[in-house]
Amino acid sequence: MNILAKTRKITGENSIVTMEKVMIGGVKQSIMIRGENRDNPVLLMVHGGPGQSEIYLSHMLNGPLEKHFTIVNWDQRGAAKSYSMDVKPEHMTLAQLHADGEEVIQYVRNKLNKPQEKFYLHGHSFGTILGMLMAKKYPEYFHAYIGTAQVVGLLDNLITSYDWTMKKAKELGNQKAIDELEQIGRPPFNNFSKGLWKYSVWLAKFGGKMYNSQGTEIFKGIFSAPEYSLLDKLKFFRGSFFSVKHLHQELLQTNLKEIVTSIDIPVYFFLGKHDYSAPHALAHEYFQLLKAPSKELIWFEKSGHMPQFEESSRYVEELSNITKRQ
């Protein structure tokens, strides 16, 4: 486990590798930009959680993507490298987060010396709620939106996911799982943070998160991430708990079917056929209702919640193909 953060190099005269703390929305937030050719399209990654930065996965997942895109990873306020005592709980709102997102776009445009550059916007898990809100409010900044493991509404997602997990526990005759799931109660749980953690453990064990895996490889990525110092690793966990604590009430009352019924840019959903963390059936239903200039749903038959890991080659191919359709 590295003690200090390190920057992985990319060779090439027109490559870009930066990791900077930038004043965004009145607090310092970390932004990483990487790509083999800065003239490639910009892909803005909006991470999930809330509060679960995906910079820690960059060394595992993004290498092939760096050939096709200039990738922007942003630790949202309160998450990992952007977690600090300066982040006030009262500012942990969706409105503040997507306002931060606009500032990130302007920062990246200036950094690349491309003041009119449009981005491809990618959300994962919780990041698909924030991503859709950003795409709805700021369509002029984006070529297209890509939602991987698209979430529709936190409460509906959790209820569907919990019920699937309980059903599997009963099918398998796992009395320990049944007892623990009954104890935490159906979402929004008797105690939200405790319930979310306990149900998630059983969801993973029963194959509802990853296809043929419990996701330990992904979890271990936190400890091997070169961009994270030892302090950053501690902040990852603190930031995750902090973000869930202060965002979950608003998220429980947020449903995209009610607030984003149409969008003014092309939309792509990347859905794993075995995803019961962000249940694919709910995302499919939402996709059918959503109005957009064009839209496409791409199924990943051997994936759960993380097609970018479970079917990485196809994921890279599908993402790069999107740039050819615009």
Tab-separated table of C-alpha atoms in Angstrom:
chain	number	residue	atom	x	y	z
A	1	MET	CA	0.000	0.000	0.000
A	2	ASN	CA	1.510	3.309	-1.059
A	3	ILE	CA	1.866	6.017	1.582
A	4	LEU	CA	2.128	8.927	-0.853
A	5	ALA	CA	0.039	9.587	-3.944
A	6	LYS	CA	1.760	9.013	-7.283
A	7	THR	CA	0.937	10.190	-10.772
A	8	ARG	CA	1.004	7.558	-13.518
A	9	LYS	CA	2.701	8.831	-16.660
A	10	ILE	CA	1.380	8.704	-20.216
A	11	THR	CA	3.886	8.975	-23.051
A	12	GLY	CA	3.200	11.102	-26.094
A	13	GLU	CA	3.781	14.724	-27.052
A	14	ASN	CA	0.080	15.604	-26.940
A	15	SER	CA	-0.836	13.587	-23.853
A	16	ILE	CA	-2.176	15.130	-20.672
A	17	VAL	CA	-1.866	13.993	-17.056
A	18	THR	CA	-2.935	16.341	-14.278
A	19	MET	CA	-4.184	15.981	-10.717
A	20	GLU	CA	-5.096	19.257	-9.069
A	21	LYS	CA	-7.086	20.656	-6.181
A	22	VAL	CA	-9.306	23.390	-7.551
A	23	MET	CA	-11.555	25.863	-5.748
A	24	ILE	CA	-15.036	24.757	-6.819
A	25	GLY	CA	-18.153	26.112	-5.168
A	26	GLY	CA	-16.087	27.672	-2.394
A	27	VAL	CA	-14.201	24.496	-1.368
A	28	LYS	CA	-11.182	22.674	-2.762
A	29	GLN	CA	-12.098	19.710	-4.948
A	30	SER	CA	-9.801	17.263	-6.739
A	31	ILE	CA	-9.891	16.887	-10.508
A	32	MET	CA	-7.832	14.385	-12.483
A	33	ILE	CA	-7.428	14.685	-16.267
A	34	ARG	CA	-5.772	11.928	-18.273
A	35	GLY	CA	-5.523	11.078	-21.961
A	36	GLU	CA	-3.082	10.049	-24.672
A	37	ASN	CA	-4.156	12.881	-26.959
A	38	ARG	CA	-5.673	16.093	-25.618
A	39	ASP	CA	-7.427	16.546	-28.958
A	40	ASN	CA	-9.599	13.507	-28.263
A	41	PRO	CA	-13.188	14.064	-27.081
A	42	VAL	CA	-13.547	14.898	-23.390
A	43	LEU	CA	-15.351	12.348	-21.205
A	44	LEU	CA	-16.552	13.707	-17.852
A	45	MET	CA	-17.029	10.884	-15.332
A	46	VAL	CA	-19.609	11.518	-12.592
A	47	HIS	CA	-18.982	8.997	-9.836
A	48	GLY	CA	-21.459	7.080	-7.739
A	49	GLY	CA	-22.035	6.519	-4.067
A	50	PRO	CA	-22.923	9.147	-3.118
A	51	GLY	CA	-19.413	9.940	-2.018
A	52	GLN	CA	-17.637	7.001	-3.668
A	53	SER	CA	-14.969	8.542	-5.841
A	54	GLU	CA	-13.918	6.474	-8.849
A	55	ILE	CA	-10.446	7.918	-9.227
A	56	TYR	CA	-9.361	4.814	-7.315
A	57	LEU	CA	-10.548	2.658	-10.220
A	58	SER	CA	-8.750	4.632	-12.915
A	59	HIS	CA	-5.621	2.482	-12.822
A	60	MET	CA	-7.754	-0.658	-13.196
A	61	LEU	CA	-10.301	0.447	-15.781
A	62	ASN	CA	-9.427	3.572	-17.710
A	63	GLY	CA	-6.175	2.692	-19.524
A	64	PRO	CA	-7.873	1.580	-22.767
A	65	LEU	CA	-10.308	4.519	-22.615
A	66	GLU	CA	-7.392	6.963	-22.470
A	67	LYS	CA	-6.632	6.094	-26.108
A	68	HIS	CA	-10.054	7.394	-27.191
A	69	PHE	CA	-10.885	10.161	-24.696
A	70	THR	CA	-9.450	12.849	-22.502
A	71	ILE	CA	-10.948	11.562	-19.250
A	72	VAL	CA	-11.978	13.885	-16.437
A	73	ASN	CA	-12.449	12.290	-13.029
A	74	TRP	CA	-13.807	14.618	-10.363
A	75	ASP	CA	-14.048	13.821	-6.659
A	76	GLN	CA	-17.319	15.535	-5.778
A	77	ARG	CA	-17.481	17.710	-2.663
A	78	GLY	CA	-17.279	15.526	0.411
A	79	ALA	CA	-15.817	12.552	-1.479
A	80	ALA	CA	-12.308	11.095	-1.012
A	81	LYS	CA	-9.712	13.690	-2.057
A	82	SER	CA	-12.417	16.373	-1.863
A	83	TYR	CA	-13.429	15.471	1.690
A	84	SER	CA	-12.466	18.058	4.314
A	85	MET	CA	-13.804	19.923	7.305
A	86	ASP	CA	-14.470	22.853	4.945
A	87	VAL	CA	-17.366	20.947	3.364
A	88	LYS	CA	-20.448	21.949	5.338
A	89	PRO	CA	-23.346	19.488	5.701
A	90	GLU	CA	-25.872	22.143	4.684
A	91	HIS	CA	-24.129	22.445	1.305
A	92	MET	CA	-24.428	18.724	0.560
A	93	THR	CA	-27.338	19.031	-1.859
A	94	LEU	CA	-27.987	17.906	-5.426
A	95	ALA	CA	-28.365	21.539	-6.499
A	96	GLN	CA	-24.927	22.371	-5.100
A	97	LEU	CA	-23.363	19.283	-6.693
A	98	HIS	CA	-24.565	20.042	-10.190
A	99	ALA	CA	-23.585	23.698	-9.765
A	100	ASP	CA	-20.128	22.377	-8.842
A	101	GLY	CA	-20.271	20.271	-11.993
A	102	GLU	CA	-20.691	23.363	-14.164
A	103	GLU	CA	-17.620	24.920	-12.539
A	104	VAL	CA	-15.657	21.735	-13.223
A	105	ILE	CA	-16.596	22.002	-16.908
A	106	GLN	CA	-15.357	25.586	-17.095
A	107	TYR	CA	-12.131	24.660	-15.314
A	108	VAL	CA	-11.442	21.807	-17.749
A	109	ARG	CA	-12.236	23.982	-20.751
A	110	ASN	CA	-9.693	26.544	-19.541
A	111	LYS	CA	-7.141	23.857	-18.729
A	112	LEU	CA	-7.387	22.431	-22.227
A	113	ASN	CA	-7.538	25.902	-23.771
A	114	LYS	CA	-10.815	24.941	-25.442
A	115	PRO	CA	-13.400	27.448	-24.186
A	116	GLN	CA	-16.230	26.061	-26.364
A	117	GLU	CA	-15.496	22.336	-25.919
A	118	LYS	CA	-18.494	20.061	-25.488
A	119	PHE	CA	-18.092	16.947	-23.328
A	120	TYR	CA	-19.486	13.442	-23.279
A	121	LEU	CA	-21.149	13.078	-19.879
A	122	HIS	CA	-20.935	9.700	-18.154
A	123	GLY	CA	-22.668	8.817	-14.899
A	124	HIS	CA	-22.362	5.624	-12.897
A	125	SER	CA	-24.830	4.461	-10.226
A	126	PHE	CA	-25.694	7.483	-8.008
A	127	GLY	CA	-23.747	9.530	-10.555
A	128	THR	CA	-26.525	8.814	-13.060
A	129	ILE	CA	-28.959	10.872	-10.978
A	130	LEU	CA	-26.526	13.774	-10.770
A	131	GLY	CA	-25.553	13.229	-14.414
A	132	MET	CA	-29.145	13.375	-15.651
A	133	LEU	CA	-29.768	16.540	-13.635
A	134	MET	CA	-26.657	18.124	-15.163
A	135	ALA	CA	-27.649	17.046	-18.674
A	136	LYS	CA	-31.153	18.444	-18.160
A	137	LYS	CA	-29.938	21.798	-16.828
A	138	TYR	CA	-26.832	22.264	-19.014
A	139	PRO	CA	-27.466	20.500	-22.360
A	140	GLU	CA	-25.338	23.095	-24.172
A	141	TYR	CA	-22.208	21.622	-22.563
A	142	PHE	CA	-22.655	18.044	-23.784
A	143	HIS	CA	-22.652	15.963	-26.959
A	144	ALA	CA	-24.462	13.083	-25.241
A	145	TYR	CA	-25.226	11.468	-21.894
A	146	ILE	CA	-24.240	7.895	-20.989
A	147	GLY	CA	-25.769	6.277	-17.904
A	148	THR	CA	-24.080	3.088	-16.686
A	149	ALA	CA	-26.159	1.244	-14.056
A	150	GLN	CA	-28.790	3.947	-14.358
A	151	VAL	CA	-30.631	4.823	-11.143
A	152	VAL	CA	-34.182	6.188	-11.373
A	153	GLY	CA	-35.116	6.917	-7.758
A	154	LEU	CA	-33.218	5.828	-4.661
A	155	LEU	CA	-36.246	4.636	-2.700
A	156	ASP	CA	-37.766	2.638	-5.575
A	157	ASN	CA	-34.356	1.192	-6.384
A	158	LEU	CA	-33.710	0.149	-2.793
A	159	ILE	CA	-37.144	-1.427	-2.326
A	160	THR	CA	-36.811	-3.457	-5.536
A	161	SER	CA	-33.252	-4.447	-4.664
A	162	TYR	CA	-34.105	-5.361	-1.058
A	163	ASP	CA	-37.082	-7.470	-2.146
A	164	TRP	CA	-34.885	-9.344	-4.643
A	165	THR	CA	-32.293	-9.975	-1.923
A	166	MET	CA	-34.932	-11.250	0.516
A	167	LYS	CA	-36.382	-13.505	-2.189
A	168	LYS	CA	-32.926	-14.998	-2.851
A	169	ALA	CA	-32.361	-15.516	0.873
A	170	LYS	CA	-35.626	-17.460	1.118
A	171	GLU	CA	-34.915	-19.473	-2.030
A	172	LEU	CA	-31.525	-20.470	-0.595
A	173	GLY	CA	-32.901	-21.113	2.875
A	174	ASN	CA	-30.355	-18.710	4.363
A	175	GLN	CA	-31.928	-18.012	7.749
A	176	LYS	CA	-29.136	-15.681	8.864
A	177	ALA	CA	-29.746	-13.444	5.856
A	178	ILE	CA	-33.519	-13.558	6.381
A	179	ASP	CA	-33.148	-12.591	10.040
A	180	GLU	CA	-30.774	-9.709	9.320
A	181	LEU	CA	-32.900	-8.387	6.459
A	182	GLU	CA	-36.017	-8.518	8.630
A	183	GLN	CA	-34.158	-6.789	11.454
A	184	ILE	CA	-33.085	-3.775	9.349
A	185	GLY	CA	-36.581	-3.460	7.846
A	186	ARG	CA	-37.665	-2.707	4.306
A	187	PRO	CA	-36.198	0.509	2.807
A	188	PRO	CA	-35.797	3.247	3.873
A	189	PHE	CA	-34.720	0.920	6.735
A	190	ASN	CA	-35.074	1.362	10.490
A	191	ASN	CA	-31.611	2.969	10.491
A	192	PHE	CA	-30.631	4.073	6.990
A	193	SER	CA	-26.829	3.818	7.142
A	194	LYS	CA	-26.834	0.509	9.024
A	195	GLY	CA	-29.567	-0.938	6.824
A	196	LEU	CA	-27.858	0.112	3.619
A	197	TRP	CA	-24.632	-1.573	4.671
A	198	LYS	CA	-26.191	-4.840	5.892
A	199	TYR	CA	-28.507	-5.319	2.934
A	200	SER	CA	-25.640	-4.501	0.519
A	201	VAL	CA	-23.510	-7.281	1.977
A	202	TRP	CA	-26.203	-9.875	1.274
A	203	LEU	CA	-26.980	-8.387	-2.126
A	204	ALA	CA	-23.337	-8.890	-3.115
A	205	LYS	CA	-23.189	-12.423	-1.697
A	206	PHE	CA	-26.268	-13.429	-3.670
A	207	GLY	CA	-24.874	-12.070	-6.959
A	208	GLY	CA	-26.999	-8.941	-7.231
A	209	LYS	CA	-24.084	-6.552	-7.607
A	210	MET	CA	-21.555	-8.345	-9.791
A	211	TYR	CA	-22.020	-11.239	-12.212
A	212	ASN	CA	-20.199	-14.315	-10.873
A	213	SER	CA	-18.343	-12.208	-8.298
A	214	GLN	CA	-18.869	-10.498	-4.961
A	215	GLY	CA	-16.880	-7.456	-6.050
A	216	THR	CA	-13.873	-7.886	-3.762
A	217	GLU	CA	-11.554	-7.051	-6.692
A	218	ILE	CA	-13.163	-3.637	-6.969
A	219	PHE	CA	-12.977	-3.015	-3.225
A	220	LYS	CA	-9.263	-3.894	-3.164
A	221	GLY	CA	-8.673	-1.264	-5.847
A	222	ILE	CA	-8.958	1.381	-3.134
A	223	PHE	CA	-5.776	0.087	-1.517
A	224	SER	CA	-3.745	-0.277	-4.721
A	225	ALA	CA	-4.765	3.055	-6.278
A	226	PRO	CA	-1.534	4.990	-6.949
A	227	GLU	CA	-3.362	8.338	-7.029
A	228	TYR	CA	-4.462	7.840	-3.417
A	229	SER	CA	-2.129	8.496	-0.523
A	230	LEU	CA	-2.736	6.709	2.763
A	231	LEU	CA	-4.614	9.797	3.949
A	232	ASP	CA	-6.726	9.769	0.766
A	233	LYS	CA	-7.691	6.161	1.456
A	234	LEU	CA	-8.907	7.103	4.923
A	235	LYS	CA	-10.750	10.071	3.457
A	236	PHE	CA	-12.427	7.781	0.926
A	237	PHE	CA	-14.280	5.954	3.710
A	238	ARG	CA	-14.946	9.077	5.763
A	239	GLY	CA	-16.230	10.877	2.685
A	240	SER	CA	-18.494	8.010	1.727
A	241	PHE	CA	-20.178	7.916	5.152
A	242	PHE	CA	-20.372	11.723	5.257
A	243	SER	CA	-21.984	11.955	1.812
A	244	VAL	CA	-24.556	9.228	2.472
A	245	LYS	CA	-25.443	10.779	5.823
A	246	HIS	CA	-26.116	14.233	4.412
A	247	LEU	CA	-27.519	13.389	0.960
A	248	HIS	CA	-29.718	10.344	1.516
A	249	GLN	CA	-32.828	12.199	2.703
A	250	GLU	CA	-32.940	14.326	-0.436
A	251	LEU	CA	-32.156	11.318	-2.610
A	252	LEU	CA	-35.009	9.308	-1.076
A	253	GLN	CA	-37.365	12.020	-2.309
A	254	THR	CA	-35.808	12.292	-5.790
A	255	ASN	CA	-37.188	10.311	-8.717
A	256	LEU	CA	-36.083	10.983	-12.280
A	257	LYS	CA	-39.404	9.749	-13.671
A	258	GLU	CA	-40.963	12.826	-12.092
A	259	ILE	CA	-38.303	15.500	-12.612
A	260	VAL	CA	-36.488	14.511	-15.836
A	261	THR	CA	-39.060	13.281	-18.341
A	262	SER	CA	-37.216	14.684	-21.357
A	263	ILE	CA	-33.687	15.670	-22.259
A	264	ASP	CA	-32.285	17.698	-25.159
A	265	ILE	CA	-29.228	15.581	-26.005
A	266	PRO	CA	-28.771	11.964	-27.150
A	267	VAL	CA	-29.034	9.415	-24.330
A	268	TYR	CA	-27.405	6.008	-23.916
A	269	PHE	CA	-28.084	3.562	-21.099
A	270	PHE	CA	-25.506	0.824	-20.398
A	271	LEU	CA	-27.327	-1.787	-18.312
A	272	GLY	CA	-26.068	-5.052	-16.824
A	273	LYS	CA	-28.539	-7.918	-17.178
A	274	HIS	CA	-27.637	-9.073	-13.656
A	275	ASP	CA	-27.735	-5.699	-11.898
A	276	TYR	CA	-30.020	-5.701	-8.868
A	277	SER	CA	-28.141	-2.921	-7.096
A	278	ALA	CA	-29.576	-0.414	-9.568
A	279	PRO	CA	-32.284	-2.794	-10.797
A	280	HIS	CA	-32.167	-2.963	-14.577
A	281	ALA	CA	-35.938	-3.378	-14.907
A	282	LEU	CA	-36.530	0.074	-13.391
A	283	ALA	CA	-33.940	1.662	-15.671
A	284	HIS	CA	-35.477	-0.072	-18.704
A	285	GLU	CA	-38.924	1.233	-17.789
A	286	TYR	CA	-37.565	4.764	-17.371
A	287	PHE	CA	-35.709	4.542	-20.681
A	288	GLN	CA	-38.943	3.749	-22.484
A	289	LEU	CA	-40.663	6.800	-20.960
A	290	LEU	CA	-37.788	9.257	-21.453
A	291	LYS	CA	-37.977	11.645	-24.416
A	292	ALA	CA	-34.731	12.587	-26.180
A	293	PRO	CA	-33.522	13.509	-29.697
A	294	SER	CA	-32.170	9.965	-29.884
A	295	LYS	CA	-31.701	7.218	-27.354
A	296	GLU	CA	-30.219	3.740	-27.211
A	297	LEU	CA	-30.207	1.042	-24.558
A	298	ILE	CA	-27.187	-1.249	-24.636
A	299	TRP	CA	-27.417	-4.474	-22.641
A	300	PHE	CA	-24.382	-6.143	-21.081
A	301	GLU	CA	-25.377	-9.790	-20.816
A	302	LYS	CA	-22.557	-10.881	-18.481
A	303	SER	CA	-22.534	-7.903	-16.128
A	304	GLY	CA	-24.153	-6.691	-12.966
A	305	HIS	CA	-23.611	-3.212	-11.552
A	306	MET	CA	-20.215	-2.619	-13.212
A	307	PRO	CA	-20.089	-3.403	-16.944
A	308	GLN	CA	-16.964	-1.213	-17.150
A	309	PHE	CA	-15.186	-3.917	-15.112
A	310	GLU	CA	-17.088	-7.091	-15.983
A	311	GLU	CA	-17.169	-6.565	-19.767
A	312	SER	CA	-14.448	-3.970	-20.048
A	313	SER	CA	-13.499	-4.505	-23.703
A	314	ARG	CA	-17.075	-4.215	-24.910
A	315	TYR	CA	-17.643	-1.236	-22.635
A	316	VAL	CA	-14.688	0.631	-24.183
A	317	GLU	CA	-15.871	-0.303	-27.679
A	318	GLU	CA	-19.438	0.898	-27.054
A	319	LEU	CA	-18.284	4.168	-25.497
A	320	SER	CA	-15.880	4.944	-28.322
A	321	ASN	CA	-18.565	4.082	-30.894
A	322	ILE	CA	-20.845	6.753	-29.425
A	323	THR	CA	-18.419	9.462	-30.570
A	324	LYS	CA	-18.840	8.260	-34.172
A	325	ARG	CA	-22.603	8.698	-34.059
A	326	GLN	CA	-22.700	12.374	-33.146
